[in-house]
Coordinates of C-alpha atoms and ligand atoms in Angstrom, one line a residue:
X896 CA -38.1 -5.8 3.9
X897 CA -35.9 -2.9 5.1
X898 CA -34.0 0.0 3.3
X899 CA -31.7 2.8 4.2
X900 CA -31.6 6.0 2.1
X901 CA -28.4 8.1 2.4
X902 CA -29.9 11.6 2.7
X903 CA -27.0 13.5 4.2
X904 CA -24.5 15.8 2.6
X905 CA -25.3 19.4 2.2
X906 CA -26.4 19.2 -1.5
X907 CA -23.9 22.0 -2.3
X908 CA -23.8 21.0 -6.0
X909 CA -27.6 21.7 -6.2
X910 CA -27.3 25.3 -4.9
X911 CA -29.1 27.7 -4.9
X912 CA -32.1 25.3 -4.6
X913 CA -30.6 23.6 -1.5
X914 CA -30.0 26.9 0.3
X915 CA -33.7 26.9 1.2
X916 CA -34.8 23.2 0.8
X917 CA -33.0 19.9 1.7
X918 CA -32.0 18.2 -1.5
X919 CA -34.3 15.1 -1.0
X920 CA -37.3 17.4 -0.9
X921 CA -36.5 19.3 -4.1
X922 CA -39.3 18.4 -6.5
X923 CA -38.2 16.2 -9.4
X924 CA -41.0 15.8 -11.9
X925 CA -43.4 17.4 -9.4
X926 CA -42.6 15.1 -6.5
X927 CA -39.9 15.3 -3.8
X928 CA -36.9 13.4 -5.1
X929 CA -36.9 11.1 -2.1
X930 CA -40.6 10.2 -2.6
X931 CA -39.9 8.6 -5.9
X932 CA -37.6 6.2 -4.0
X933 CA -39.8 5.6 -1.0
X934 CA -42.8 4.8 -3.3
X935 CA -40.7 2.3 -5.3
X936 CA -39.5 0.6 -2.1
X937 CA -43.0 0.4 -0.7
X938 CA -44.2 -1.1 -4.0
X939 CA -41.9 -4.1 -3.5
X940 CA -43.0 -4.6 0.1
X941 CA -40.4 -2.6 2.1
X942 CA -42.0 -1.8 5.4
X943 CA -39.1 0.0 7.2
X944 CA -37.2 2.9 5.5
X945 CA -34.4 4.6 7.4
X946 CA -33.5 8.1 6.3
X947 CA -29.9 8.7 7.2
X948 CA -29.7 12.5 7.7
X949 CA -27.2 14.9 9.2
X950 CA -29.1 18.1 9.1
X951 CA -32.5 19.7 9.4
X952 CA -34.7 16.6 9.7
X953 CA -37.6 18.7 11.0
X954 CA -38.8 19.8 7.5
X955 CA -38.4 16.3 6.1
X956 CA -40.3 14.8 9.0
X957 CA -43.1 17.2 8.5
X958 CA -43.3 16.6 4.7
X959 CA -42.9 12.8 4.8
X960 CA -45.2 12.0 7.8
X961 CA -48.3 11.9 5.7
X962 CA -46.8 9.3 3.3
X963 CA -46.2 6.8 6.1
X964 CA -49.9 5.9 6.3
X965 CA -50.5 6.5 2.6
X966 CA -47.7 4.1 1.6
X967 CA -47.8 1.8 4.5
X968 CA -44.2 2.2 5.5
X969 CA -42.5 3.2 8.7
X970 CA -40.1 6.0 8.1
X971 CA -37.3 6.2 10.7
X972 CA -35.1 9.3 10.9
X973 CA -31.5 8.4 11.9
X974 CA -29.7 11.6 12.7
X975 CA -25.9 11.9 12.7
X976 CA -24.4 14.4 15.1
X977 CA -21.4 14.6 12.7
X978 CA -21.5 13.5 9.0
X979 CA -20.6 9.8 9.0
X980 CA -20.0 9.4 5.3
X981 CA -21.7 6.8 3.2
X982 CA -21.1 3.7 5.4
X983 CA -21.1 5.1 8.9
X984 CA -24.9 5.8 8.7
X985 CA -25.5 2.0 8.1
X986 CA -23.8 1.1 11.3
X987 CA -25.7 3.9 13.2
X988 CA -29.0 2.3 12.0
X989 CA -27.8 -1.2 12.8
X990 CA -30.7 -1.8 15.3
X991 CA -33.2 -1.5 12.5
X992 CA -31.2 -2.9 9.6
X993 CA -30.1 -6.1 11.5
X994 CA -33.4 -6.7 13.4
X995 CA -34.0 -9.8 11.4
X996 CA -31.3 -11.5 9.4
X997 CA -32.6 -10.6 6.0
X998 CA -30.7 -8.4 3.5
X999 CA -31.6 -4.7 3.1
X1000 CA -31.5 -2.1 0.3
X1001 CA -29.3 1.0 0.4
X1002 CA -29.8 4.0 -1.9
X1003 CA -28.1 7.2 -2.7
X1004 CA -30.9 9.8 -2.4
X1005 CA -30.0 11.8 -5.6
X1006 CA -30.5 9.2 -8.4
X1007 CA -33.4 8.6 -10.8
X1008 CA -34.1 5.4 -12.7
X1009 CA -36.8 2.7 -13.0
X1010 CA -35.9 1.3 -9.6
X1011 CA -35.4 -2.5 -10.1
X1012 CA -35.8 -3.5 -6.5
X1013 CA -37.7 -6.7 -7.2
X1014 CA -35.2 -8.1 -9.7
X1015 CA -32.3 -6.9 -7.5
X1016 CA -33.6 -8.8 -4.5
X1017 CA -34.0 -12.0 -6.6
X1018 CA -30.6 -11.7 -8.1
X1019 CA -29.0 -11.0 -4.7
X1020 CA -30.7 -14.1 -3.1
X1021 CA -29.6 -16.3 -6.0
X1022 CA -25.9 -15.6 -5.8
X1023 CA -25.9 -15.9 -2.0
X1024 CA -22.8 -13.6 -1.3
X1025 CA -22.7 -10.5 0.9
X1026 CA -23.5 -7.7 -1.5
X1027 CA -24.9 -6.6 -4.9
X1028 CA -24.3 -3.2 -6.5
X1029 CA -26.6 -2.0 -9.3
X1030 CA -24.4 -0.8 -12.2
X1031 CA -25.0 1.3 -15.3
X1032 CA -22.9 2.5 -18.2
X1033 CA -21.9 6.1 -18.6
X1034 CA -19.8 8.2 -21.0
X1035 CA -17.9 10.0 -18.3
X1036 CA -17.0 7.5 -15.5
X1037 CA -14.5 9.7 -13.7
X1038 CA -17.4 11.4 -11.6
X1039 CA -18.5 8.0 -10.2
X1040 CA -17.4 4.7 -8.7
X1041 CA -16.2 2.4 -11.4
X1042 CA -16.6 -1.4 -11.3
X1043 CA -14.2 -3.9 -12.9
X1044 CA -15.2 -7.6 -13.2
X1045 CA -13.5 -10.9 -12.7
X1046 CA -12.6 -12.0 -16.2
X1047 CA -14.2 -15.4 -16.0
X1048 CA -17.3 -14.6 -13.9
X1049 CA -20.6 -13.0 -15.1
X1050 CA -21.2 -10.8 -12.0
X1051 CA -18.4 -11.1 -9.4
X1052 CA -16.6 -7.8 -8.9
X1053 CA -12.8 -7.7 -9.1
X1054 CA -12.1 -4.0 -8.3
X1055 CA -14.1 -1.0 -7.2
X1056 CA -12.5 2.4 -7.8
X1057 CA -14.2 5.5 -6.6
X1058 CA -13.7 8.6 -8.9
X1059 CA -10.9 7.1 -10.9
X1060 CA -8.3 9.5 -12.3
X1061 CA -7.3 7.1 -15.0
X1062 CA -9.8 5.2 -17.2
X1063 CA -10.5 1.8 -15.7
X1064 CA -13.9 1.1 -17.3
X1065 CA -17.3 2.7 -18.0
X1066 CA -19.6 0.5 -15.8
X1067 CA -20.4 2.5 -12.7
X1068 CA -22.0 2.2 -9.3
X1069 CA -25.6 3.5 -9.8
X1070 CA -26.0 4.2 -6.1
X1071 CA -28.3 1.2 -5.3
X1072 CA -27.2 -1.8 -3.3
X1073 CA -28.6 -4.8 -1.6
X1074 CA -26.4 -6.0 1.4
X1075 CA -26.5 -8.8 3.9
X1076 CA -26.4 -7.8 7.5
X1077 CA -22.9 -9.2 7.8
X1078 CA -21.7 -6.1 5.9
X1079 CA -22.5 -4.1 9.1
X1080 CA -19.8 -6.1 11.0
X1081 CA -17.3 -4.6 8.6
X1082 CA -18.1 -0.9 9.6
X1083 CA -16.7 0.8 12.7
X1084 CA -19.1 2.5 15.0
X1085 CA -19.2 6.3 15.3
X1086 CA -16.5 7.0 12.7
X1087 CA -17.0 8.7 9.3
X1088 CA -16.5 5.9 6.8
X1089 CA -16.9 5.7 3.0
X1090 CA -18.7 2.7 1.7
X1091 CA -17.1 3.3 -1.7
X1092 CA -13.5 3.8 -0.5
X1093 CA -13.4 1.5 2.5
X1094 CA -16.3 -1.0 2.8
X1095 CA -16.7 -2.1 -0.9
X1096 CA -13.0 -2.7 -1.5
X1097 CA -12.9 -5.0 1.6
X1098 CA -16.0 -6.9 0.4
X1099 CA -14.4 -7.2 -3.1
X1100 CA -11.2 -8.6 -1.6
X1101 CA -13.2 -11.4 -0.1
X1102 CA -14.9 -12.1 -3.5
X1103 CA -18.3 -11.3 -1.9
X1104 CA -19.5 -8.4 -4.1
X1105 CA -21.6 -8.8 -7.3
X1106 CA -23.0 -6.4 -9.9
X1107 CA -26.5 -6.3 -11.3
X1108 CA -27.0 -4.5 -14.7
X1109 CA -29.6 -1.8 -14.7
X1110 CA -32.0 -1.6 -17.7
X1111 CA -33.2 1.7 -19.0
X1112 CA -32.3 5.2 -18.0
X1113 CA -30.2 6.4 -15.0
X1114 CA -29.0 9.7 -13.8
X1115 CA -27.5 11.3 -10.6
X1116 CA -29.6 14.4 -10.4
X1117 CA -27.5 16.1 -7.7
X1118 CA -26.4 19.0 -9.9
X1119 CA -28.5 21.3 -12.1
X1120 CA -27.2 20.2 -15.5
X1121 CA -27.8 16.6 -14.6
X1122 CA -31.1 17.4 -12.9
X1123 CA -32.3 18.8 -16.3
X1124 CA -31.0 15.8 -18.2
X1125 CA -32.5 13.4 -15.7
X1126 CA -35.8 15.1 -16.1
X1127 CA -35.7 14.6 -19.9
X1128 CA -34.9 10.9 -19.4
X1129 CA -37.6 10.4 -16.8
X1130 CA -40.3 12.2 -18.9
X1131 CA -39.3 10.1 -22.0
X1132 CA -39.6 7.0 -20.0
X1133 CA -43.1 8.1 -18.7
X1134 CA -44.2 8.9 -22.3
X1135 CA -43.7 5.2 -23.1
X1136 CA -44.9 3.6 -19.8
X1137 CA -47.5 6.0 -18.3
X1138 CA -48.4 8.6 -20.9
X1139 CA -51.5 9.5 -18.8
X1140 CA -49.2 11.3 -16.4
X1141 CA -48.2 13.8 -19.1
X1142 CA -50.2 16.4 -21.0
X1143 CA -51.6 15.0 -24.2
X1144 CA -49.4 15.9 -27.2
X1145 CA -52.6 16.9 -29.0
X1146 CA -53.0 20.0 -26.7
X1147 CA -52.4 23.0 -29.0
X1148 CA -49.7 24.5 -26.8
X1149 CA -47.7 21.3 -26.4
X1150 CA -44.7 21.1 -28.7
X1151 CA -42.5 18.0 -29.0
X1152 CA -44.2 16.1 -26.1
X1153 CA -42.8 15.2 -22.6
X1154 CA -44.8 17.9 -20.8
X1155 CA -46.0 17.5 -17.2
X1156 CA -48.2 20.1 -15.7
X1157 CA -49.7 20.1 -12.2
X1158 CA -53.5 20.4 -12.3
X1159 CA -53.4 23.6 -10.2
X1160 CA -51.1 25.5 -12.7
X1161 CA -52.5 28.1 -15.1
X1162 CA -51.4 28.4 -18.7
X1163 CA -52.0 31.6 -20.7
X1164 CA -52.9 31.9 -24.4
X1165 CA -50.7 31.1 -27.4
X1166 CA -47.9 29.5 -25.4
X1167 CA -45.5 26.9 -26.9
X1168 CA -44.4 24.4 -24.2
X1169 CA -42.1 21.5 -24.7
X1170 CA -40.3 19.2 -25.1
X1171 CA -39.3 18.2 -21.6
X1172 CA -41.0 20.7 -19.4
X1173 CA -42.3 20.2 -15.8
X1174 CA -44.7 22.8 -14.4
X1175 CA -45.4 22.6 -10.7
X1176 CA -48.2 23.3 -8.2
X1177 CA -49.8 26.8 -8.5
X1178 CA -47.5 28.0 -11.2
X1179 CA -48.9 30.8 -13.4
X1180 CA -47.8 31.1 -17.0
X1181 CA -48.7 34.2 -19.0
X1182 CA -49.5 34.6 -22.7
X1183 CA -47.2 33.7 -25.6
X1184 CA -44.6 32.1 -23.3
X1185 CA -42.0 29.7 -24.8
X1186 CA -40.8 26.9 -22.5
X1187 CA -38.4 24.0 -23.3
X1188 CA -36.2 21.7 -21.2
X1189 CA -37.1 23.3 -17.9
X1190 CA -38.6 22.8 -14.5
X1191 CA -40.8 25.5 -12.9
X1192 CA -41.0 24.8 -9.2
X1193 CA -44.2 25.4 -7.2
X1194 CA -45.6 28.9 -6.8
X1195 CA -43.4 30.4 -9.6
X1196 CA -44.7 32.8 -12.2
X1197 CA -43.7 33.5 -15.8
X1198 CA -45.0 36.6 -17.4
X1199 CA -46.1 37.2 -21.0
X1200 CA -43.6 36.4 -23.8
X1201 CA -40.8 35.1 -21.6
X1202 CA -38.5 32.5 -23.3
X1203 CA -37.1 29.8 -21.0
X1204 CA -34.8 27.0 -21.9
X1205 CA -32.5 24.6 -19.8
X1206 CA -33.5 26.4 -16.6
X1207 CA -34.8 25.6 -13.2
X1208 CA -37.1 28.3 -11.8
X1209 CA -37.2 28.2 -8.0
X1210 CA -40.2 28.3 -5.7
X1211 CA -42.2 31.5 -5.8
X1212 CA -39.9 33.2 -8.3
X1213 CA -41.1 35.5 -11.0
X1214 CA -39.8 35.8 -14.6
X1215 CA -40.5 39.2 -16.2
X1216 CA -42.1 39.9 -19.6
X1217 CA -39.9 39.2 -22.6
X1218 CA -37.2 37.9 -20.3
X1219 CA -34.9 35.2 -21.7
X1220 CA -33.3 32.5 -19.5
X1221 CA -31.0 29.7 -20.8
X1222 CA -27.9 27.6 -20.5
X1223 CA -28.5 25.9 -17.1
X1224 CA -29.8 29.0 -15.3
X1225 CA -31.1 28.2 -11.8
X1226 CA -33.2 30.6 -9.8
X1227 CA -33.4 30.1 -6.0
X1228 CA -36.4 30.6 -3.9
X1229 CA -38.3 33.9 -4.4
X1230 CA -36.1 35.4 -7.2
X1231 CA -37.4 38.2 -9.4
X1232 CA -36.1 38.5 -13.0
X1233 CA -37.0 41.9 -14.4
X1234 CA -38.8 42.5 -17.8
X1235 CA -36.6 42.0 -20.9
X1236 CA -33.7 40.7 -18.8
X1237 CA -31.3 38.1 -20.3
X1238 CA -29.8 35.4 -18.1
X1239 CA -27.1 33.1 -19.5
X1240 CA -26.2 30.3 -17.2
X1241 CA -26.8 32.3 -14.0
X1242 CA -27.2 30.8 -10.6
X1243 CA -29.3 33.3 -8.7
X1244 CA -29.4 33.1 -4.9
X1245 CA -32.8 33.3 -3.0
X1246 CA -34.7 36.6 -2.7
X1247 CA -32.6 38.4 -5.3
X1248 CA -34.1 40.8 -7.8
X1249 CA -32.2 40.9 -11.1
X1250 CA -32.4 44.2 -13.0
X1251 CA -29.4 43.9 -15.3
X1252 CA -28.5 41.2 -17.9
X1253 CA -26.3 38.3 -16.8
X1254 CA -24.4 37.7 -20.1
X1255 CA -21.9 35.1 -19.0
X1256 CA -22.4 32.2 -16.5
X1257 CA -22.1 33.6 -13.0
X1258 CA -23.3 33.2 -9.4
X1259 CA -25.4 36.2 -8.4
X1260 CA -25.5 36.8 -4.6
Ligands
GDD1760 N1 -26.3 10.4 6.0 C1 -25.3 10.8 5.2 N2 -24.2 11.2 5.8 N3 -25.4 10.7 3.9 C2 -24.4 11.2 3.1 C3 -23.2 11.7 3.7 C4 -23.1 11.7 5.1 O1 -22.1 12.1 5.7 N4 -22.3 12.0 2.7 C5 -23.0 11.8 1.5 N5 -24.2 11.3 1.8 C6 -25.3 10.9 0.8 C7 -25.6 11.9 -0.3 O2 -26.7 12.7 0.1 C8 -26.0 11.0 -1.4 O3 -27.3 10.6 -1.4 C9 -25.1 9.8 -1.3 O4 -24.7 9.8 0.1 C10 -23.9 9.8 -2.2 O5 -23.2 11.0 -2.0 P1 -22.8 12.0 -3.2 O6 -22.1 13.2 -2.6 O7 -24.0 12.3 -4.0 O8 -21.8 11.1 -4.0 P2 -21.4 11.1 -5.5 O9 -22.6 11.4 -6.3 O10 -20.2 12.0 -5.7 O11 -20.9 9.6 -5.7 C11 -21.8 8.5 -5.3 O12 -22.8 8.3 -6.2 C12 -22.4 7.8 -7.5 C13 -23.7 7.6 -8.3 O13 -24.5 8.7 -8.4 C14 -20.9 7.3 -5.1 O14 -21.7 6.3 -4.5 C15 -20.4 6.8 -6.5 O15 -19.7 5.5 -6.4 C16 -21.6 6.6 -7.4 O16 -21.2 6.2 -8.7
MG1761 MG1 -24.5 12.1 -6.0

């Protein structure tokens, strides 16, 4: 089986993290985001994964090379000279996607869920039409592509509306598809094309697009607030399905569960950690530190008595003693927060040193 992952876009909404790291490589629950997807694809027998990229493939190539042999998949980098949107990259990779006549998976690179690839493939085969979109329900559908059904059919889609201004429904495109190779004939070569605005509406008009309901959690983790929410959902799901991947709730410093700590991290005395905390490779936590609803990326350091909530601490950053970070604060790579500093919703660019409080949400450059 084959798959294409849409990896382009500049990840601007996940700044300042994406100023120094391509979005797909940002660690989500201690693993590059895209690796969660490649592993799930490999698990159902996908052998060829195309990564559709439009910038800096070198870092990704280097990081992902080792997984090709580990997972038994061939990873192809398909580089656009100009961004081709969400459909153009499929056409660009036509040689690989259409090499046999079987359908292929397409994924947005910034979503987390229990990837239902096996069930999706079975469902797609059973209805026999050109495409299947995985759908999920959300409270705020205006940020997404919304799906409306044919009134008298269980799965056939009647309308696909990308980022609707007016309410049309709350079942949205989860960013996972299975498509027949015939969909490639609908996409023009070498022109930026949107699968959501151009290709799907055309397939819908021909009555060839179906929806498949996703079970369990789902989140687009392409912006910091949602990245933190997505992490909570993912850890809660792990707590039920694979609790061995989390720290045992009986550890004295674990509070409220859902805590994941890389084995190379060091934790000080008398800390209180949780719920919903991810601590990455080589992280050093001092004594008496309080952490909740946060991700500490590899190489970061939190000094004694710091208090951190709803925050992403970037690679190799340092948080000072008695510092307090909250309200979707994001530290880029190599940021230093001084002792006793308060940061409320700050987005701090890489290599900055913060010596004065950030009392209201702001970007600090
Ligand atoms: N290769 C390539 N080239 N990839 C691209 C390009 C491009 O020019 N533009 C965007 N992408 C990739 C992004 O990296 C992401 O993985 C995916 O395409 C979707 O782009 P986003 O920018 O994240 O779109 P969105 O989140 O606003 O909306 C999309 O995702 C929603 C679900 O999260 C749409 O597909 C919506 O319909 C959907 O509901
Ligand atoms: Mg997105």
